Amino acid sequence: MKTILLGPNGQLGSDIRTENGRQGEPLLIRAVDRSILDLTDFEKAKCFLRNQHFDCLINCASYHRTDEVERNAQLAFTINAHLVQTLAEICAEKKARFVHISTDYVFGGQQKRAPLTEADGKAPVNVYGASKGMGEDLATLAGGDPMVLRVASLFGVAGASGKGGNFVETMIRLAKEKGKLSVVADQTMSPTGTADIAEAVIAMVKAGVRGGVWHVVNSGSATWYEFAKRIIDKIGVPASVTPISSAEFPTPAKRPIYSVLDNAKLASNIKPMRPWQDALDAYLIAKGYRERGSP
C-alpha cells in the first residue's frame, strides 16, 4: 500500500517508520517532511499531493506546542483544522485512506470522570484542543471515511518535536539536575508509548477498519505525578517526587483535569493495548536506562 507520511520525524512518525520496517514494510512509505513540503502553503501542498500516487495518507503533522498555541490561535486552526480538511478532501478525491492523528485534549471541560469513549462529546479547554477538535469535524465532513485516531501523553524514542524532549526525558533530566521534582497530581490522563500506537496504526490500515474516531492509547490511567513517580522509581534516580496542584503550576494554556481515553473499541476490533506501565518499561529499556538494582 503506497503511503504518504506527514510529520515523519516526530515521536509517532519515527515509530511508524520503525515498526513498518520491522514488519517487512507492509506500507510503502514516502516520508514527506518540511524540507519537501511546507504544509502552511496550502496551494503548494494541494498541488504536491494531487500529483502523488498513494493509497493512504497518514497525518502526524500538527501545531502541538500547547502553551505557544494559546497565543497563536490563527496558525493553530490553519494547521490543525483547515489543513486537515484539505488533506481529507484530497484523499476523498483519490479514494485513498486518510488517517489523522488527533488528541485527548479535545476533552477536559466535561463533567464525566470515567474513561471517555469515542461517543462522548468533545469539550476542549484550550486553543490546541479546540483546533484539533475542529480538525476532526472537518475531516469527517470531507467524506472518504477518514480514520481519526485520538492519542495522548506521548513518549517515544525520537522525543517530542519542538518541545525539547518528551515528559519522560524531561523528568529524568530535571531529577538528575535538581534532585527533586514537583509534579501536578490533579490532572489524569492516558500515558501512551508511540511504539504501541505505531503498531496499532499499521494493523488498522492493513485490516482496512472502518473510519470514524478511534481511541489509540495504552490501557490504564495516571496523574502526571503518578507517571513521574513511576519513571523515577524505575530508573532509580535519587530524587524526591512531590505532588502539587495545577494552581501551584500555572501555564498559559489550561490543561484537562480528566482526559482518560477508553480504548475498548480498538481492543475488540484489532487487539488490546498493553498497560502504560509496560509501555514505559519497554521505552526505558530501548533508551538504555538501567532499572533500579540493575548492574
PDB file of C-alpha atoms in Angstrom, residues 65-250:
ATOM      1  CA  ARG A  65       3.147  23.295  21.422  1.00  0.00           C
ATOM      2  CA  THR A  66       0.184  23.776  23.711  1.00  0.00           C
ATOM      3  CA  ASP A  67       1.219  26.927  25.568  1.00  0.00           C
ATOM      4  CA  GLU A  68       2.578  28.616  22.430  1.00  0.00           C
ATOM      5  CA  VAL A  69      -0.608  27.735  20.562  1.00  0.00           C
ATOM      6  CA  GLU A  70      -2.648  29.684  23.107  1.00  0.00           C
ATOM      7  CA  ARG A  71      -1.345  32.982  21.686  1.00  0.00           C
ATOM      8  CA  ASN A  72      -1.250  31.809  18.054  1.00  0.00           C
ATOM      9  CA  ALA A  73      -4.810  30.667  17.501  1.00  0.00           C
ATOM     10  CA  GLN A  74      -4.915  31.577  13.807  1.00  0.00           C
ATOM     11  CA  LEU A  75      -1.922  29.399  12.967  1.00  0.00           C
ATOM     12  CA  ALA A  76      -3.290  26.601  15.156  1.00  0.00           C
ATOM     13  CA  PHE A  77      -6.620  26.481  13.320  1.00  0.00           C
ATOM     14  CA  THR A  78      -4.816  26.772   9.981  1.00  0.00           C
ATOM     15  CA  ILE A  79      -2.636  23.706  10.629  1.00  0.00           C
ATOM     16  CA  ASN A  80      -4.809  21.647  12.949  1.00  0.00           C
ATOM     17  CA  ALA A  81      -8.167  22.232  11.264  1.00  0.00           C
ATOM     18  CA  HIS A  82      -8.177  23.779   7.788  1.00  0.00           C
ATOM     19  CA  LEU A  83      -5.118  21.848   6.571  1.00  0.00           C
ATOM     20  CA  VAL A  84      -6.735  18.651   7.838  1.00  0.00           C
ATOM     21  CA  GLN A  85      -9.844  19.444   5.806  1.00  0.00           C
ATOM     22  CA  THR A  86      -7.707  19.924   2.699  1.00  0.00           C
ATOM     23  CA  LEU A  87      -5.880  16.633   3.255  1.00  0.00           C
ATOM     24  CA  ALA A  88      -9.156  14.789   3.794  1.00  0.00           C
ATOM     25  CA  GLU A  89     -10.676  16.264   0.630  1.00  0.00           C
ATOM     26  CA  ILE A  90      -7.678  15.238  -1.474  1.00  0.00           C
ATOM     27  CA  CYS A  91      -7.824  11.704  -0.075  1.00  0.00           C
ATOM     28  CA  ALA A  92     -11.546  11.551  -0.823  1.00  0.00           C
ATOM     29  CA  GLU A  93     -10.855  12.655  -4.403  1.00  0.00           C
ATOM     30  CA  LYS A  94      -8.227   9.938  -4.802  1.00  0.00           C
ATOM     31  CA  LYS A  95     -10.297   7.325  -2.927  1.00  0.00           C
ATOM     32  CA  ALA A  96      -7.299   6.952  -0.610  1.00  0.00           C
ATOM     33  CA  ARG A  97      -7.478   6.151   3.086  1.00  0.00           C
ATOM     34  CA  PHE A  98      -6.930   9.205   5.312  1.00  0.00           C
ATOM     35  CA  VAL A  99      -5.517   8.535   8.779  1.00  0.00           C
ATOM     36  CA  HIS A 100      -5.460  11.614  11.003  1.00  0.00           C
ATOM     37  CA  ILE A 101      -3.849  11.796  14.431  1.00  0.00           C
ATOM     38  CA  SER A 102      -5.840  13.757  16.994  1.00  0.00           C
ATOM     39  CA  THR A 103      -5.589  14.153  20.763  1.00  0.00           C
ATOM     40  CA  ASP A 104      -7.197  13.621  24.156  1.00  0.00           C
ATOM     41  CA  TYR A 105      -7.117  17.418  24.516  1.00  0.00           C
ATOM     42  CA  VAL A 106     -10.435  17.562  22.651  1.00  0.00           C
ATOM     43  CA  PHE A 107     -11.723  16.749  26.152  1.00  0.00           C
ATOM     44  CA  GLY A 108     -11.273  18.455  29.504  1.00  0.00           C
ATOM     45  CA  GLY A 109     -14.399  20.513  30.086  1.00  0.00           C
ATOM     46  CA  GLN A 110     -16.776  17.579  30.535  1.00  0.00           C
ATOM     47  CA  GLN A 111     -18.133  16.556  33.936  1.00  0.00           C
ATOM     48  CA  LYS A 112     -17.605  12.842  33.286  1.00  0.00           C
ATOM     49  CA  ARG A 113     -14.786  11.329  35.359  1.00  0.00           C
ATOM     50  CA  ALA A 114     -14.673   7.864  33.831  1.00  0.00           C
ATOM     51  CA  PRO A 115     -12.758   6.732  30.712  1.00  0.00           C
ATOM     52  CA  LEU A 116     -14.074   8.681  27.733  1.00  0.00           C
ATOM     53  CA  THR A 117     -15.396   6.778  24.743  1.00  0.00           C
ATOM     54  CA  GLU A 118     -15.489   7.783  21.104  1.00  0.00           C
ATOM     55  CA  ALA A 119     -19.180   8.614  21.562  1.00  0.00           C
ATOM     56  CA  ASP A 120     -18.597  11.207  24.286  1.00  0.00           C
ATOM     57  CA  GLY A 121     -18.961  14.832  23.221  1.00  0.00           C
ATOM     58  CA  LYS A 122     -15.869  16.975  22.831  1.00  0.00           C
ATOM     59  CA  ALA A 123     -15.220  19.664  25.435  1.00  0.00           C
ATOM     60  CA  PRO A 124     -11.787  21.291  24.903  1.00  0.00           C
ATOM     61  CA  VAL A 125     -10.424  23.761  27.439  1.00  0.00           C
ATOM     62  CA  ASN A 126      -7.633  25.341  25.376  1.00  0.00           C
ATOM     63  CA  VAL A 127      -6.936  26.575  21.844  1.00  0.00           C
ATOM     64  CA  TYR A 128      -4.935  23.491  20.904  1.00  0.00           C
ATOM     65  CA  GLY A 129      -7.787  21.153  21.849  1.00  0.00           C
ATOM     66  CA  ALA A 130     -10.342  23.335  20.086  1.00  0.00           C
ATOM     67  CA  SER A 131      -8.284  23.428  16.884  1.00  0.00           C
ATOM     68  CA  LYS A 132      -7.792  19.664  16.906  1.00  0.00           C
ATOM     69  CA  GLY A 133     -11.476  19.122  17.588  1.00  0.00           C
ATOM     70  CA  MET A 134     -12.405  21.256  14.595  1.00  0.00           C
ATOM     71  CA  GLY A 135      -9.905  19.277  12.526  1.00  0.00           C
ATOM     72  CA  GLU A 136     -11.726  16.068  13.429  1.00  0.00           C
ATOM     73  CA  ASP A 137     -15.069  17.538  12.340  1.00  0.00           C
ATOM     74  CA  LEU A 138     -13.776  18.989   9.076  1.00  0.00           C
ATOM     75  CA  ALA A 139     -12.055  15.712   8.173  1.00  0.00           C
ATOM     76  CA  THR A 140     -15.301  13.834   8.719  1.00  0.00           C
ATOM     77  CA  LEU A 141     -17.324  16.325   6.652  1.00  0.00           C
ATOM     78  CA  ALA A 142     -14.875  15.963   3.737  1.00  0.00           C
ATOM     79  CA  GLY A 143     -16.047  12.413   3.079  1.00  0.00           C
ATOM     80  CA  GLY A 144     -13.924   9.419   2.212  1.00  0.00           C
ATOM     81  CA  ASP A 145     -14.396   7.556   5.517  1.00  0.00           C
ATOM     82  CA  PRO A 146     -11.337   9.014   7.329  1.00  0.00           C
ATOM     83  CA  MET A 147      -9.853   7.371  10.425  1.00  0.00           C
ATOM     84  CA  VAL A 148      -9.398   9.839  13.285  1.00  0.00           C
ATOM     85  CA  LEU A 149      -7.103   8.393  15.926  1.00  0.00           C
ATOM     86  CA  ARG A 150      -7.016  10.124  19.298  1.00  0.00           C
ATOM     87  CA  VAL A 151      -3.758   9.642  21.183  1.00  0.00           C
ATOM     88  CA  ALA A 152      -2.489  11.052  24.481  1.00  0.00           C
ATOM     89  CA  SER A 153       0.538  11.980  26.597  1.00  0.00           C
ATOM     90  CA  LEU A 154       3.055  10.541  24.182  1.00  0.00           C
ATOM     91  CA  PHE A 155       6.522   9.209  24.841  1.00  0.00           C
ATOM     92  CA  GLY A 156       8.666   7.916  22.002  1.00  0.00           C
ATOM     93  CA  VAL A 157      12.336   7.329  21.339  1.00  0.00           C
ATOM     94  CA  ALA A 158      12.541  10.256  18.896  1.00  0.00           C
ATOM     95  CA  GLY A 159      11.423  12.771  21.528  1.00  0.00           C
ATOM     96  CA  ALA A 160       8.808  15.451  21.047  1.00  0.00           C
ATOM     97  CA  SER A 161       9.481  17.720  18.082  1.00  0.00           C
ATOM     98  CA  GLY A 162       9.813  21.328  19.161  1.00  0.00           C
ATOM     99  CA  LYS A 163       9.356  20.527  22.852  1.00  0.00           C
ATOM    100  CA  GLY A 164      12.926  19.696  23.831  1.00  0.00           C
ATOM    101  CA  GLY A 165      12.096  16.072  24.618  1.00  0.00           C
ATOM    102  CA  ASN A 166       9.029  14.283  25.962  1.00  0.00           C
ATOM    103  CA  PHE A 167       7.744  14.161  29.543  1.00  0.00           C
ATOM    104  CA  VAL A 168       9.811  11.092  30.420  1.00  0.00           C
ATOM    105  CA  GLU A 169      13.061  12.683  29.318  1.00  0.00           C
ATOM    106  CA  THR A 170      12.183  15.980  30.975  1.00  0.00           C
ATOM    107  CA  MET A 171      11.501  14.290  34.324  1.00  0.00           C
ATOM    108  CA  ILE A 172      14.747  12.298  34.168  1.00  0.00           C
ATOM    109  CA  ARG A 173      16.782  15.370  33.252  1.00  0.00           C
ATOM    110  CA  LEU A 174      15.271  17.547  35.983  1.00  0.00           C
ATOM    111  CA  ALA A 175      15.591  14.775  38.576  1.00  0.00           C
ATOM    112  CA  LYS A 176      19.298  14.438  37.819  1.00  0.00           C
ATOM    113  CA  GLU A 177      19.861  18.193  37.785  1.00  0.00           C
ATOM    114  CA  LYS A 178      17.818  19.178  40.845  1.00  0.00           C
ATOM    115  CA  GLY A 179      17.330  16.035  42.912  1.00  0.00           C
ATOM    116  CA  LYS A 180      13.666  16.864  43.406  1.00  0.00           C
ATOM    117  CA  LEU A 181      10.513  17.196  41.335  1.00  0.00           C
ATOM    118  CA  SER A 182       7.164  18.839  41.960  1.00  0.00           C
ATOM    119  CA  VAL A 183       4.555  17.399  39.610  1.00  0.00           C
ATOM    120  CA  VAL A 184       0.863  18.109  39.095  1.00  0.00           C
ATOM    121  CA  ALA A 185      -1.321  15.483  40.751  1.00  0.00           C
ATOM    122  CA  ASP A 186      -4.818  16.671  39.819  1.00  0.00           C
ATOM    123  CA  GLN A 187      -4.721  16.043  36.068  1.00  0.00           C
ATOM    124  CA  THR A 188      -5.464  12.462  34.988  1.00  0.00           C
ATOM    125  CA  MET A 189      -4.718  11.116  31.512  1.00  0.00           C
ATOM    126  CA  SER A 190      -3.593   8.097  29.473  1.00  0.00           C
ATOM    127  CA  PRO A 191       0.220   7.874  29.196  1.00  0.00           C
ATOM    128  CA  THR A 192       0.992   6.201  25.870  1.00  0.00           C
ATOM    129  CA  GLY A 193       4.082   4.907  24.085  1.00  0.00           C
ATOM    130  CA  THR A 194       4.280   5.852  20.421  1.00  0.00           C
ATOM    131  CA  ALA A 195       5.749   2.432  19.596  1.00  0.00           C
ATOM    132  CA  ASP A 196       2.420   0.896  20.616  1.00  0.00           C
ATOM    133  CA  ILE A 197       0.422   3.438  18.622  1.00  0.00           C
ATOM    134  CA  ALA A 198       2.592   2.778  15.563  1.00  0.00           C
ATOM    135  CA  GLU A 199       1.886  -0.939  15.766  1.00  0.00           C
ATOM    136  CA  ALA A 200      -1.841  -0.266  16.059  1.00  0.00           C
ATOM    137  CA  VAL A 201      -1.884   2.218  13.160  1.00  0.00           C
ATOM    138  CA  ILE A 202      -0.252  -0.252  10.792  1.00  0.00           C
ATOM    139  CA  ALA A 203      -2.576  -3.046  11.921  1.00  0.00           C
ATOM    140  CA  MET A 204      -5.622  -0.829  11.370  1.00  0.00           C
ATOM    141  CA  VAL A 205      -4.521   0.235   7.899  1.00  0.00           C
ATOM    142  CA  LYS A 206      -3.726  -3.344   6.912  1.00  0.00           C
ATOM    143  CA  ALA A 207      -7.082  -4.567   8.246  1.00  0.00           C
ATOM    144  CA  GLY A 208      -8.983  -1.803   6.459  1.00  0.00           C
ATOM    145  CA  VAL A 209     -11.061  -0.969   9.515  1.00  0.00           C
ATOM    146  CA  ARG A 210     -14.000   1.374   9.192  1.00  0.00           C
ATOM    147  CA  GLY A 211     -13.367   5.076   9.531  1.00  0.00           C
ATOM    148  CA  GLY A 212     -14.541   7.264  12.358  1.00  0.00           C
ATOM    149  CA  VAL A 213     -12.985   8.093  15.693  1.00  0.00           C
ATOM    150  CA  TRP A 214     -10.749   5.591  17.479  1.00  0.00           C
ATOM    151  CA  HIS A 215      -9.013   5.935  20.828  1.00  0.00           C
ATOM    152  CA  VAL A 216      -5.497   4.557  20.463  1.00  0.00           C
ATOM    153  CA  VAL A 217      -3.861   4.697  23.884  1.00  0.00           C
ATOM    154  CA  ASN A 218      -2.205   2.355  26.335  1.00  0.00           C
ATOM    155  CA  SER A 219      -4.519   0.868  28.939  1.00  0.00           C
ATOM    156  CA  GLY A 220      -4.898   2.399  32.369  1.00  0.00           C
ATOM    157  CA  SER A 221      -4.561   5.961  33.577  1.00  0.00           C
ATOM    158  CA  ALA A 222      -2.338   8.116  35.752  1.00  0.00           C
ATOM    159  CA  THR A 223      -1.881  11.608  37.043  1.00  0.00           C
ATOM    160  CA  TRP A 224       1.250  13.388  35.893  1.00  0.00           C
ATOM    161  CA  TYR A 225       2.594  12.884  39.422  1.00  0.00           C
ATOM    162  CA  GLU A 226       1.978   9.121  39.276  1.00  0.00           C
ATOM    163  CA  PHE A 227       3.592   8.991  35.846  1.00  0.00           C
ATOM    164  CA  ALA A 228       6.671  10.878  37.063  1.00  0.00           C
ATOM    165  CA  LYS A 229       6.924   8.748  40.214  1.00  0.00           C
ATOM    166  CA  ARG A 230       6.927   5.584  38.146  1.00  0.00           C
ATOM    167  CA  ILE A 231       9.659   6.954  35.874  1.00  0.00           C
ATOM    168  CA  ILE A 232      11.966   7.935  38.730  1.00  0.00           C
ATOM    169  CA  ASP A 233      11.312   4.757  40.698  1.00  0.00           C
ATOM    170  CA  LYS A 234      12.073   2.543  37.702  1.00  0.00           C
ATOM    171  CA  ILE A 235      15.475   4.048  36.891  1.00  0.00           C
ATOM    172  CA  GLY A 236      16.490   4.767  40.466  1.00  0.00           C
ATOM    173  CA  VAL A 237      17.479   8.414  40.216  1.00  0.00           C
ATOM    174  CA  PRO A 238      17.999   9.690  43.794  1.00  0.00           C
ATOM    175  CA  ALA A 239      15.314  12.354  43.624  1.00  0.00           C
ATOM    176  CA  SER A 240      12.133  13.125  45.516  1.00  0.00           C
ATOM    177  CA  VAL A 241       8.817  13.487  43.670  1.00  0.00           C
ATOM    178  CA  THR A 242       6.235  15.722  45.363  1.00  0.00           C
ATOM    179  CA  PRO A 243       2.591  16.094  44.276  1.00  0.00           C
ATOM    180  CA  ILE A 244       1.286  19.622  43.692  1.00  0.00           C
ATOM    181  CA  SER A 245      -1.942  21.141  42.377  1.00  0.00           C
ATOM    182  CA  SER A 246      -2.493  22.728  38.974  1.00  0.00           C
ATOM    183  CA  ALA A 247      -2.889  26.063  40.765  1.00  0.00           C
ATOM    184  CA  GLU A 248       0.683  25.739  42.015  1.00  0.00           C
ATOM    185  CA  PHE A 249       1.957  25.242  38.456  1.00  0.00           C
ATOM    186  CA  PRO A 250       0.095  27.738  36.260  1.00  0.00           C
TER     187      PRO A 250
END
